[in-house]
mmCIF file of C-alpha atoms in Angstrom:
data_model
loop_
_atom_site.group_PDB
_atom_site.id
_atom_site.type_symbol
_atom_site.label_atom_id
_atom_site.label_comp_id
_atom_site.label_asym_id
_atom_site.label_seq_id
_atom_site.Cartn_x
_atom_site.Cartn_y
_atom_site.Cartn_z
ATOM 1 C CA MET A 62 53.178 74.761 40.739
ATOM 2 C CA ALA A 63 52.045 71.729 39.159
ATOM 3 C CA GLY A 64 48.093 71.064 38.544
ATOM 4 C CA TYR A 65 48.006 75.218 39.632
ATOM 5 C CA ASN A 66 45.516 75.479 35.944
ATOM 6 C CA GLY A 67 42.552 77.241 37.503
ATOM 7 C CA VAL A 68 41.242 79.934 40.218
ATOM 8 C CA TRP A 69 37.865 79.856 41.664
ATOM 9 C CA ARG A 70 36.749 82.741 43.772
ATOM 10 C CA VAL A 71 34.070 81.872 45.482
ATOM 11 C CA LYS A 72 32.376 84.308 48.395
ATOM 12 C CA THR A 73 30.801 83.290 51.187
ATOM 13 C CA VAL A 74 30.781 78.959 50.400
ATOM 14 C CA LEU A 75 30.027 76.984 53.625
ATOM 15 C CA ASP A 76 31.182 73.289 51.571
ATOM 16 C CA SER A 77 33.313 74.828 48.069
ATOM 17 C CA SER A 78 33.324 70.804 47.157
ATOM 18 C CA ARG A 79 30.386 70.973 45.919
ATOM 19 C CA PHE A 80 31.009 73.072 43.210
ATOM 20 C CA GLN A 81 32.066 71.949 40.506
ATOM 21 C CA ALA A 82 34.265 75.048 38.675
ATOM 22 C CA ASP A 83 35.445 73.455 35.181
ATOM 23 C CA LEU A 84 32.512 72.855 33.117
ATOM 24 C CA ARG A 85 34.672 72.426 29.979
ATOM 25 C CA PRO A 86 32.760 70.057 27.161
ATOM 26 C CA THR A 87 36.642 68.185 26.764
ATOM 27 C CA GLN A 88 36.762 68.017 30.988
ATOM 28 C CA GLY A 89 33.557 67.120 32.291
ATOM 29 C CA LEU A 90 32.182 69.383 35.352
ATOM 30 C CA GLN A 91 36.166 69.239 37.103
ATOM 31 C CA ALA A 92 36.828 71.609 39.140
ATOM 32 C CA GLY A 93 40.780 72.626 38.339
ATOM 33 C CA THR A 94 42.724 71.044 40.523
ATOM 34 C CA GLY A 95 44.913 73.585 42.357
ATOM 35 C CA GLY A 96 42.403 76.118 41.955
ATOM 36 C CA THR A 97 42.475 78.867 44.907
ATOM 37 C CA ALA A 98 39.472 80.965 46.875
ATOM 38 C CA GLY A 99 39.375 84.074 47.115
ATOM 39 C CA ASP A 100 37.474 87.449 47.530
ATOM 40 C CA SER A 101 34.919 88.176 44.386
ATOM 41 C CA SER A 102 33.221 91.219 43.736
ATOM 42 C CA LEU A 103 29.742 91.956 42.128
ATOM 43 C CA SER A 104 28.976 95.082 39.993
ATOM 44 C CA CYS A 105 26.036 96.366 38.488
ATOM 45 C CA GLY A 106 26.390 97.829 35.262
ATOM 46 C CA GLN A 107 26.146 101.503 36.386
ATOM 47 C CA PRO A 108 26.159 101.581 39.671
ATOM 48 C CA HIS A 109 28.937 98.993 40.923
ATOM 49 C CA GLY A 110 28.821 96.723 43.811
ATOM 50 C CA MET A 111 29.942 93.449 45.437
ATOM 51 C CA LEU A 112 27.915 91.541 47.927
ATOM 52 C CA THR A 113 28.488 88.878 50.334
ATOM 53 C CA TYR A 114 25.738 86.529 49.395
ATOM 54 C CA ASP A 115 27.011 85.771 46.219
ATOM 55 C CA THR A 116 28.203 82.143 46.210
ATOM 56 C CA ALA A 117 28.215 81.340 42.639
ATOM 57 C CA ALA A 118 31.603 80.137 41.690
ATOM 58 C CA TYR A 119 33.860 81.651 39.600
ATOM 59 C CA TRP A 120 36.295 80.555 37.064
ATOM 60 C CA PHE A 121 39.973 81.636 34.859
ATOM 61 C CA PRO A 122 42.855 80.050 34.103
ATOM 62 C CA SER A 123 45.802 80.790 36.236
ATOM 63 C CA ALA A 124 48.792 83.204 34.291
ATOM 64 C CA TYR A 125 51.794 82.234 33.697
ATOM 65 C CA LEU A 126 55.603 84.208 33.753
ATOM 66 C CA SER A 127 58.346 81.966 33.452
ATOM 67 C CA GLY A 128 56.595 79.265 34.758
ATOM 68 C CA VAL A 129 55.647 80.414 37.959
ATOM 69 C CA PRO A 130 51.215 81.244 38.605
ATOM 70 C CA VAL A 131 50.419 84.926 39.498
ATOM 71 C CA ALA A 132 47.787 85.073 41.786
ATOM 72 C CA PRO A 133 45.341 87.383 40.307
ATOM 73 C CA GLU A 134 43.678 90.505 41.926
ATOM 74 C CA ARG A 135 40.670 89.640 42.254
ATOM 75 C CA ILE A 136 37.560 88.865 39.931
ATOM 76 C CA ARG A 137 34.608 91.402 39.413
ATOM 77 C CA ALA A 138 31.121 90.196 38.072
ATOM 78 C CA TYR A 139 29.192 93.140 35.828
ATOM 79 C CA TYR A 140 25.704 92.248 35.677
ATOM 80 C CA PHE A 141 23.103 94.364 32.757
ATOM 81 C CA GLY A 142 19.995 94.521 32.218
ATOM 82 C CA PRO A 143 17.249 94.438 32.032
ATOM 83 C CA ALA A 144 16.228 90.593 30.221
ATOM 84 C CA LEU A 145 15.302 87.504 31.949
ATOM 85 C CA HIS A 146 17.215 86.515 35.730
ATOM 86 C CA HIS A 147 19.671 83.095 35.467
ATOM 87 C CA PRO A 148 17.854 80.310 36.788
ATOM 88 C CA LYS A 149 19.255 78.677 39.593
ATOM 89 C CA GLY A 150 21.995 75.859 38.585
ATOM 90 C CA LEU A 151 22.655 77.611 34.874
ATOM 91 C CA GLN A 152 26.446 76.423 33.923
ATOM 92 C CA LEU A 153 28.608 79.141 31.497
ATOM 93 C CA ILE A 154 31.049 78.843 29.185
ATOM 94 C CA GLY A 155 32.319 82.003 28.111
ATOM 95 C CA GLY A 156 35.663 82.532 25.821
ATOM 96 C CA LYS A 157 37.046 79.478 23.753
ATOM 97 C CA SER A 158 39.372 77.924 25.704
ATOM 98 C CA ASP A 159 41.134 76.495 21.862
ATOM 99 C CA ALA A 160 40.985 79.621 20.441
ATOM 100 C CA PRO A 161 43.708 79.769 17.203
ATOM 101 C CA ASP A 162 44.139 83.900 17.604
ATOM 102 C CA ALA A 163 42.409 86.654 19.000
ATOM 103 C CA ALA A 164 40.208 87.161 15.727
ATOM 104 C CA SER A 165 39.054 83.290 16.988
ATOM 105 C CA ASN A 166 37.636 84.710 20.408
ATOM 106 C CA LYS A 167 35.715 87.715 19.723
ATOM 107 C CA HIS A 168 34.311 87.401 23.241
ATOM 108 C CA VAL A 169 37.536 88.335 25.376
ATOM 109 C CA HIS A 170 38.713 91.567 25.540
ATOM 110 C CA TRP A 171 41.200 93.373 27.488
ATOM 111 C CA HIS A 172 41.708 96.430 29.567
ATOM 112 C CA CYS A 173 43.432 98.575 32.472
ATOM 113 C CA GLY A 174 40.825 99.099 34.451
ATOM 114 C CA GLN A 175 37.902 101.844 33.565
ATOM 115 C CA SER A 176 36.644 104.816 35.700
ATOM 116 C CA GLU A 177 34.940 107.900 34.671
ATOM 117 C CA ALA A 178 37.815 109.755 34.813
ATOM 118 C CA LEU A 179 40.032 107.429 32.535
ATOM 119 C CA PRO A 180 38.582 104.839 30.716
ATOM 120 C CA THR A 181 41.415 102.914 29.587
ATOM 121 C CA PRO A 182 40.999 101.185 26.074
ATOM 122 C CA SER A 183 39.452 97.867 25.744
ATOM 123 C CA LEU A 184 41.645 95.878 22.371
ATOM 124 C CA SER A 185 41.344 91.754 21.975
ATOM 125 C CA HIS A 186 45.361 91.596 23.742
ATOM 126 C CA PRO A 187 46.055 92.635 26.490
ATOM 127 C CA TYR A 188 49.065 95.974 26.520
ATOM 128 C CA ASP A 189 50.854 98.225 29.093
ATOM 129 C CA CYS A 190 48.875 99.662 31.919
ATOM 130 C CA ALA A 191 52.230 101.276 33.503
ATOM 131 C CA PRO A 192 51.381 104.934 31.935
ATOM 132 C CA TYR A 193 47.860 104.253 32.922
ATOM 133 C CA ARG A 194 49.076 103.732 36.228
ATOM 134 C CA ASP A 195 51.245 106.762 36.363
ATOM 135 C CA LEU A 196 48.317 109.163 35.400
ATOM 136 C CA PRO A 197 47.259 111.944 37.879
ATOM 137 C CA SER A 198 43.485 110.256 38.167
ATOM 138 C CA GLY A 199 45.237 106.406 37.622
ATOM 139 C CA ASP A 200 45.160 105.292 41.066
ATOM 140 C CA PHE A 201 42.685 102.754 40.245
ATOM 141 C CA VAL A 202 45.368 101.206 38.153
ATOM 142 C CA ASP A 203 46.379 97.408 39.894
ATOM 143 C CA GLY A 204 47.423 95.582 36.678
ATOM 144 C CA ILE A 205 45.948 93.922 33.503
ATOM 145 C CA VAL A 206 41.921 93.113 33.378
ATOM 146 C CA GLY A 207 40.788 90.008 30.695
ATOM 147 C CA VAL A 208 37.070 90.331 30.674
ATOM 148 C CA VAL A 209 35.071 87.723 29.415
ATOM 149 C CA GLU A 210 31.297 88.516 28.458
ATOM 150 C CA MET A 211 29.210 84.879 28.827
ATOM 151 C CA PRO A 212 26.690 83.659 26.278
ATOM 152 C CA ARG A 213 23.044 85.177 27.272
ATOM 153 C CA CYS A 214 20.664 83.141 24.794
ATOM 154 C CA TRP A 215 19.105 80.730 26.334
ATOM 155 C CA ASP A 216 16.453 77.907 24.658
ATOM 156 C CA GLY A 217 14.749 77.275 27.948
ATOM 157 C CA TYR A 218 15.390 74.571 29.542
ATOM 158 C CA GLU A 219 15.138 74.277 33.050
ATOM 159 C CA GLY A 220 16.661 71.674 33.880
ATOM 160 C CA LEU A 221 14.888 67.927 34.567
ATOM 161 C CA ALA A 222 14.457 69.033 38.516
ATOM 162 C CA PRO A 223 14.267 71.350 40.168
ATOM 163 C CA ASP A 224 18.110 72.108 41.056
ATOM 164 C CA ALA A 225 19.296 70.260 38.364
ATOM 165 C CA PRO A 226 22.111 71.852 36.613
ATOM 166 C CA ILE A 227 21.481 73.681 33.193
ATOM 167 C CA GLY A 228 24.415 72.622 31.150
ATOM 168 C CA PRO A 229 26.002 75.294 29.135
ATOM 169 C CA SER A 230 24.991 73.620 26.001
ATOM 170 C CA HIS A 231 21.782 76.192 27.023
ATOM 171 C CA VAL A 232 22.996 78.827 25.948
ATOM 172 C CA LYS A 233 25.018 80.328 22.648
ATOM 173 C CA TYR A 234 26.514 83.857 21.811
ATOM 174 C CA PRO A 235 23.398 85.777 19.981
ATOM 175 C CA ASP A 236 25.851 85.562 16.681
ATOM 176 C CA GLU A 237 26.009 81.653 17.207
ATOM 177 C CA ASP A 238 22.495 81.455 18.037
ATOM 178 C CA GLY A 239 22.182 80.051 13.877
ATOM 179 C CA GLY A 240 19.917 82.998 13.879
ATOM 180 C CA VAL A 241 20.536 86.172 10.703
ATOM 181 C CA SER A 242 21.395 88.804 13.605
ATOM 182 C CA ASP A 243 24.595 88.700 15.371
ATOM 183 C CA THR A 244 23.185 90.791 18.133
ATOM 184 C CA THR A 245 19.811 89.748 19.220
ATOM 185 C CA CYS A 246 18.640 86.386 20.462
ATOM 186 C CA GLU A 247 16.482 84.218 17.815
ATOM 187 C CA PRO A 248 14.869 80.495 18.145
ATOM 188 C CA PRO A 249 15.585 78.353 19.593
ATOM 189 C CA TYR A 250 18.363 80.537 21.916
ATOM 190 C CA ASP A 251 15.753 83.085 22.200
ATOM 191 C CA GLU A 252 15.600 83.665 25.549
ATOM 192 C CA GLU A 253 17.244 86.529 26.740
ATOM 193 C CA LEU A 254 18.903 86.515 30.258
ATOM 194 C CA ILE A 255 20.689 89.145 32.121
ATOM 195 C CA LYS A 256 24.094 90.167 30.825
ATOM 196 C CA LEU A 257 27.362 88.734 32.372
ATOM 197 C CA SER A 258 30.706 89.951 32.303
ATOM 198 C CA LEU A 259 33.520 88.757 33.621
ATOM 199 C CA ARG A 260 37.121 90.590 34.358
ATOM 200 C CA ASP A 261 39.606 88.885 35.973
ATOM 201 C CA HIS A 262 42.179 91.514 37.540
ATOM 202 C CA PHE A 263 45.709 89.632 37.609
ATOM 203 C CA GLY A 264 47.124 92.077 39.215
ATOM 204 C CA GLY A 265 49.986 94.206 39.430
ATOM 205 C CA THR A 266 52.623 91.174 39.109
ATOM 206 C CA LEU A 267 51.061 92.088 35.298
ATOM 207 C CA MET A 268 50.784 96.105 34.932
ATOM 208 C CA THR A 269 53.491 95.928 31.868
ATOM 209 C CA PRO A 270 52.240 92.154 30.553
ATOM 210 C CA CYS A 271 54.080 91.954 27.486
ATOM 211 C CA THR A 272 56.896 93.986 25.044
ATOM 212 C CA THR A 273 56.893 97.324 22.874
ATOM 213 C CA CYS A 274 52.470 97.151 23.553
ATOM 214 C CA LEU A 275 51.525 101.156 24.240
ATOM 215 C CA ALA A 276 47.954 101.524 23.513
ATOM 216 C CA TYR A 277 45.872 104.884 24.209
ATOM 217 C CA ASN A 278 42.086 106.315 23.017
ATOM 218 C CA LEU A 279 42.241 108.244 20.271
ATOM 219 C CA ALA A 280 40.176 112.094 20.723
ATOM 220 C CA ARG A 281 40.542 112.826 17.173
ATOM 221 C CA THR A 282 40.922 112.174 13.752
ATOM 222 C CA GLU A 283 41.176 114.167 11.368
ATOM 223 C CA ILE A 284 43.044 114.218 7.835
ATOM 224 C CA VAL A 285 45.312 117.266 7.606
ATOM 225 C CA SER A 286 44.596 119.845 4.378
ATOM 226 C CA GLY A 287 48.012 120.962 2.626
ATOM 227 C CA THR A 288 49.018 116.936 2.371
ATOM 228 C CA CYS A 289 46.711 115.526 -0.482
ATOM 229 C CA SER A 290 47.639 114.108 -3.736
ATOM 230 C CA GLY A 291 45.835 112.161 -5.725
ATOM 231 C CA GLY A 292 43.073 111.774 -2.929
ATOM 232 C CA LEU A 293 45.464 111.097 -0.575
ATOM 233 C CA CYS A 294 46.518 112.590 2.658
ATOM 234 C CA GLN A 295 47.862 112.738 5.921
ATOM 235 C CA GLY A 296 45.440 111.131 8.884
ATOM 236 C CA LYS A 297 45.881 113.242 12.228
ATOM 237 C CA PHE A 298 45.419 110.904 15.386
ATOM 238 C CA THR A 299 45.796 113.492 19.128
ATOM 239 C CA ILE A 300 45.749 110.556 22.147
ATOM 240 C CA ALA A 301 43.424 111.259 25.080
ATOM 241 C CA ASN A 302 44.012 111.706 28.625
ATOM 242 C CA PHE A 303 48.021 111.528 27.721
ATOM 243 C CA PRO A 304 50.245 115.104 28.008
ATOM 244 C CA SER A 305 52.778 112.787 26.060
ATOM 245 C CA HIS A 306 52.754 110.038 24.184
ATOM 246 C CA GLY A 307 55.709 106.954 23.956
ATOM 247 C CA LEU A 308 54.899 106.405 19.683
ATOM 248 C CA SER A 309 57.405 107.237 18.029
ATOM 249 C CA VAL A 310 58.356 108.113 14.112
ATOM 250 C CA GLY A 311 58.528 104.372 11.875
ATOM 251 C CA ASP A 312 56.459 102.908 15.046
ATOM 252 C CA PHE A 313 53.601 101.177 13.041
ATOM 253 C CA VAL A 314 49.636 101.252 14.613
ATOM 254 C CA ASP A 315 46.329 99.284 14.738
ATOM 255 C CA VAL A 316 44.235 101.544 14.785
ATOM 256 C CA THR A 317 40.592 99.722 15.789
ATOM 257 C CA GLY A 318 37.404 101.116 16.659
ATOM 258 C CA ALA A 319 37.425 104.259 15.086
ATOM 259 C CA LYS A 320 34.649 106.046 12.819
ATOM 260 C CA GLU A 321 33.608 103.805 9.401
ATOM 261 C CA GLY A 322 37.349 104.655 7.417
ATOM 262 C CA TRP A 323 39.753 105.091 9.923
ATOM 263 C CA ASP A 324 40.730 101.980 11.236
ATOM 264 C CA SER A 325 44.148 100.803 9.691
ATOM 265 C CA PRO A 326 44.487 97.498 7.424
ATOM 266 C CA ALA A 327 45.485 94.362 8.926
ATOM 267 C CA ALA A 328 49.575 95.277 8.791
ATOM 268 C CA GLY A 329 48.941 98.976 10.304
ATOM 269 C CA TYR A 330 49.409 102.664 9.629
ATOM 270 C CA GLN A 331 53.364 103.489 10.238
ATOM 271 C CA ILE A 332 54.040 106.848 11.576
ATOM 272 C CA VAL A 333 55.944 109.511 9.870
ATOM 273 C CA SER A 334 55.927 112.039 12.168
ATOM 274 C CA LYS A 335 54.109 112.698 15.653
ATOM 275 C CA ASN A 336 54.327 115.847 18.765
ATOM 276 C CA ALA A 337 53.959 115.179 22.241
ATOM 277 C CA THR A 338 50.259 114.539 21.648
ATOM 278 C CA THR A 339 49.555 113.379 18.944
ATOM 279 C CA PHE A 340 50.794 111.361 15.499
ATOM 280 C CA ARG A 341 50.267 111.253 11.678
ATOM 281 C CA VAL A 342 49.996 108.229 9.049
ATOM 282 C CA ALA A 343 50.353 109.402 4.929
ATOM 283 C CA ASN A 344 47.825 107.404 2.527
ATOM 284 C CA LEU A 345 44.386 108.267 3.938
ATOM 285 C CA PRO A 346 41.472 109.260 1.917
ATOM 286 C CA SER A 347 40.649 112.283 1.779
ATOM 287 C CA THR A 348 36.920 111.903 1.943
ATOM 288 C CA LEU A 349 37.356 110.767 5.718
ATOM 289 C CA ALA A 350 35.456 113.027 8.265
ATOM 290 C CA THR A 351 36.722 114.444 11.336
ATOM 291 C CA CYS A 352 36.007 112.364 14.598
ATOM 292 C CA THR A 353 35.638 114.695 17.094
ATOM 293 C CA GLN A 354 34.757 111.956 20.178
ATOM 294 C CA ARG A 355 34.657 108.341 21.257
ATOM 295 C CA CYS A 356 37.412 107.832 18.091
ATOM 296 C CA GLY A 357 38.812 104.484 18.787
ATOM 297 C CA ALA A 358 42.364 103.285 20.124
ATOM 298 C CA ALA A 359 45.569 103.389 18.524
ATOM 299 C CA SER A 360 48.520 100.241 19.479
ATOM 300 C CA GLN A 361 51.460 99.376 18.960
ATOM 301 C CA HIS A 362 51.276 96.883 15.975
ATOM 302 C CA TYR A 363 53.926 94.911 16.559
ATOM 303 C CA TYR A 364 53.872 93.978 20.608
ATOM 304 C CA ASN A 365 55.111 90.659 23.229
ATOM 305 C CA VAL A 366 52.793 89.196 25.581
ATOM 306 C CA THR A 367 55.196 87.773 28.164
ATOM 307 C CA PHE A 368 52.273 85.676 30.380
ATOM 308 C CA THR A 369 51.070 82.603 29.268
ATOM 309 C CA LEU A 370 48.251 80.735 30.389
ATOM 310 C CA ALA A 371 46.677 77.446 32.245
ATOM 311 C CA GLY A 372 45.566 74.382 30.040
ATOM 312 C CA PRO A 373 43.423 71.519 30.439
ATOM 313 C CA GLY A 374 46.245 69.331 31.866
ATOM 314 C CA PRO A 375 47.633 69.791 35.134
ATOM 315 C CA GLU A 376 51.503 70.986 32.939
ATOM 316 C CA ASP A 377 49.641 72.709 30.837
ATOM 317 C CA THR A 378 50.885 75.714 31.482
ATOM 318 C CA GLY A 379 52.031 78.003 28.218
ATOM 319 C CA ASN A 380 48.807 78.782 26.667
ATOM 320 C CA PRO A 381 48.478 82.170 24.822
ATOM 321 C CA TYR A 382 46.735 84.984 26.084
ATOM 322 C CA TYR A 383 43.350 84.689 23.334
ATOM 323 C CA ARG A 384 41.911 81.227 25.089
ATOM 324 C CA LEU A 385 41.518 83.058 28.473
ATOM 325 C CA HIS A 386 38.119 81.660 29.565
ATOM 326 C CA ALA A 387 35.257 81.355 31.710
ATOM 327 C CA ASP A 388 32.988 79.146 33.141
ATOM 328 C CA PHE A 389 30.611 80.541 35.867
ATOM 329 C CA TYR A 390 27.663 78.437 37.878
ATOM 330 C CA GLN A 391 24.603 79.813 39.147
ATOM 331 C CA THR A 392 24.798 78.430 42.812
ATOM 332 C CA TRP A 393 23.689 82.332 43.695
ATOM 333 C CA GLN A 394 20.933 82.336 46.897
ATOM 334 C CA GLN A 395 18.472 82.801 44.382
ATOM 335 C CA ALA A 396 16.009 85.628 45.626
ATOM 336 C CA ALA A 397 19.737 87.889 46.253
ATOM 337 C CA LEU A 398 20.087 87.213 43.178
ATOM 338 C CA ILE A 399 16.919 88.293 41.671
ATOM 339 C CA ALA A 400 17.201 91.638 43.688
ATOM 340 C CA LEU A 401 20.352 92.449 42.656
ATOM 341 C CA GLU A 402 19.906 92.181 38.621
ATOM 342 C CA ASP A 403 16.431 94.023 39.300
ATOM 343 C CA LYS A 404 18.392 96.600 40.477
ATOM 344 C CA CYS A 405 20.883 96.279 38.135
ATOM 345 C CA ALA A 406 18.259 96.705 35.335
ATOM 346 C CA ASN A 407 16.974 99.925 36.637
ATOM 347 C CA GLY A 408 19.552 101.420 37.573
ATOM 348 C CA GLY A 409 18.979 101.084 41.340
ATOM 349 C CA VAL A 410 22.094 101.800 43.798
ATOM 350 C CA CYS A 411 23.918 98.811 44.550
ATOM 351 C CA ALA A 412 26.734 99.946 46.691
ATOM 352 C CA GLN A 413 27.595 102.985 48.719
ATOM 353 C CA ASP A 414 30.380 103.912 46.113
ATOM 354 C CA GLY A 415 29.255 104.322 42.829
ATOM 355 C CA GLN A 416 32.602 104.936 41.036
ATOM 356 C CA SER A 417 33.515 100.638 40.043
ATOM 357 C CA SER A 418 37.198 101.215 40.278
ATOM 358 C CA ASN A 419 37.060 102.232 43.676
ATOM 359 C CA ILE A 420 35.324 99.012 45.015
ATOM 360 C CA LYS A 421 38.319 97.148 47.125
ATOM 361 C CA ASP A 422 36.411 94.789 49.578
ATOM 362 C CA ASN A 423 32.753 93.647 50.250
ATOM 363 C CA ALA A 424 33.015 95.073 53.677
ATOM 364 C CA GLN A 425 33.320 98.806 51.822
ATOM 365 C CA VAL A 426 30.088 98.105 49.949
ATOM 366 C CA ASP A 427 28.051 96.008 52.532
ATOM 367 C CA ASN A 428 29.268 99.350 55.100
ATOM 368 C CA LEU A 429 30.917 96.125 57.238
ATOM 369 C CA PRO A 430 33.869 96.876 59.789
ATOM 370 C CA ALA A 431 36.868 96.349 57.852
ATOM 371 C CA PRO A 432 38.757 93.048 58.132
#
C-alpha cells in the first residue's frame, strides 16, 4: 500500500484532521499519509488502565513484512510519576528515525509483553515471542512489542498562546540535556515531566519477527567450581521461566543487563555445554560473584530481523527495526489527563484490572457494555 508510512492510534476524536501526527523536523508538522486510526490504551505505571477520554495522537512508523504493511494490534501509553503534568499542546519525539544502529537508539527497546507471572526480556532488538506465547502463563503474548521512552526534561516554555503548540525542541532526554548527569534533568531543561512510555504491540503476524533470535531472562549466574585454570573458569547461566530452552552448544549468546562483570563482550559468549535449563561458557574471571535474581538476559548473537519499518517518503518501507520512533501530540482533555497522571504518580487504581497483560479494550476498563 503506497504511502502507508505511519499509524495513528487516536481514541475519541471528533475531528481527527486537526491532529498532525508526524512531528519529525525533516517533515514539519504533517500527518503520516495513509495512517490508520484504531484503539489505543492508556495505563498507569503500576495499576493499569485505558481511558476513553484520551484524545491525544500517538504515531509510530508502520511495520512491513515482505513489502506488505502489518497492522498493529494496539498501542499502550504508560505514565510514570511523580513529576510535572504534560502541558497542553506539548509535542514529543521519542527515538531516532535516522539511527545508524540499535546502540544509537538507546531510548527504544523490545520485549514480548509483561506480566507479573511472566516477565519477558527487554532488549535492544526484537526476538522470538513464540516460546513465551506457548508457556501456560503466556496467553497475554500477542507478538513483539516496540517500546519508545519519550523525553521528559522540559525547559518550561509554554507557547505563544494558551493553546499554541509547544514544539519538540523544548523537551530533551536526561542524557541529552547538556548537563553532567545522564539520569536527572538539568538546566535549562530542568523541569521534569511525567515519564511517558509508548508501546506498540505489532500483533501476531510478528510473533516470530526474526530468525535465530531466541532470548531468555536469567535466573542465576555462577562460576563453576573445579573448572578454573589460570584465574579463568566456566560460568553457568540458568534460564528463567522455561523447563527447556532452545539454545545449542556452539551458539554465540549476548548476555546483557547482568550484574557487574557478567555481561558478554561485543562478540558474545560461545556455549560450551548445556542441559535443559542451563548453559555454560568458558574463560570467565574466577572473581565474578554469584547472582541469584534479576541476572540479566541471554539472546542469540547472530539474529536476522525479517520485518522493516516505514520512513518519511510514501514508498520508503525498508528501514531497519532500530529506527523505531514515536510522536506524541498532547491534545488530551486536560482535566482528565491531570487526574490520570495524579493517580498514576500516587499509585492509585486506574482500572478494574490490575494486570496490564489482560487489558484488551476500553470497555473493560471503563466498565462499559461490551462493543
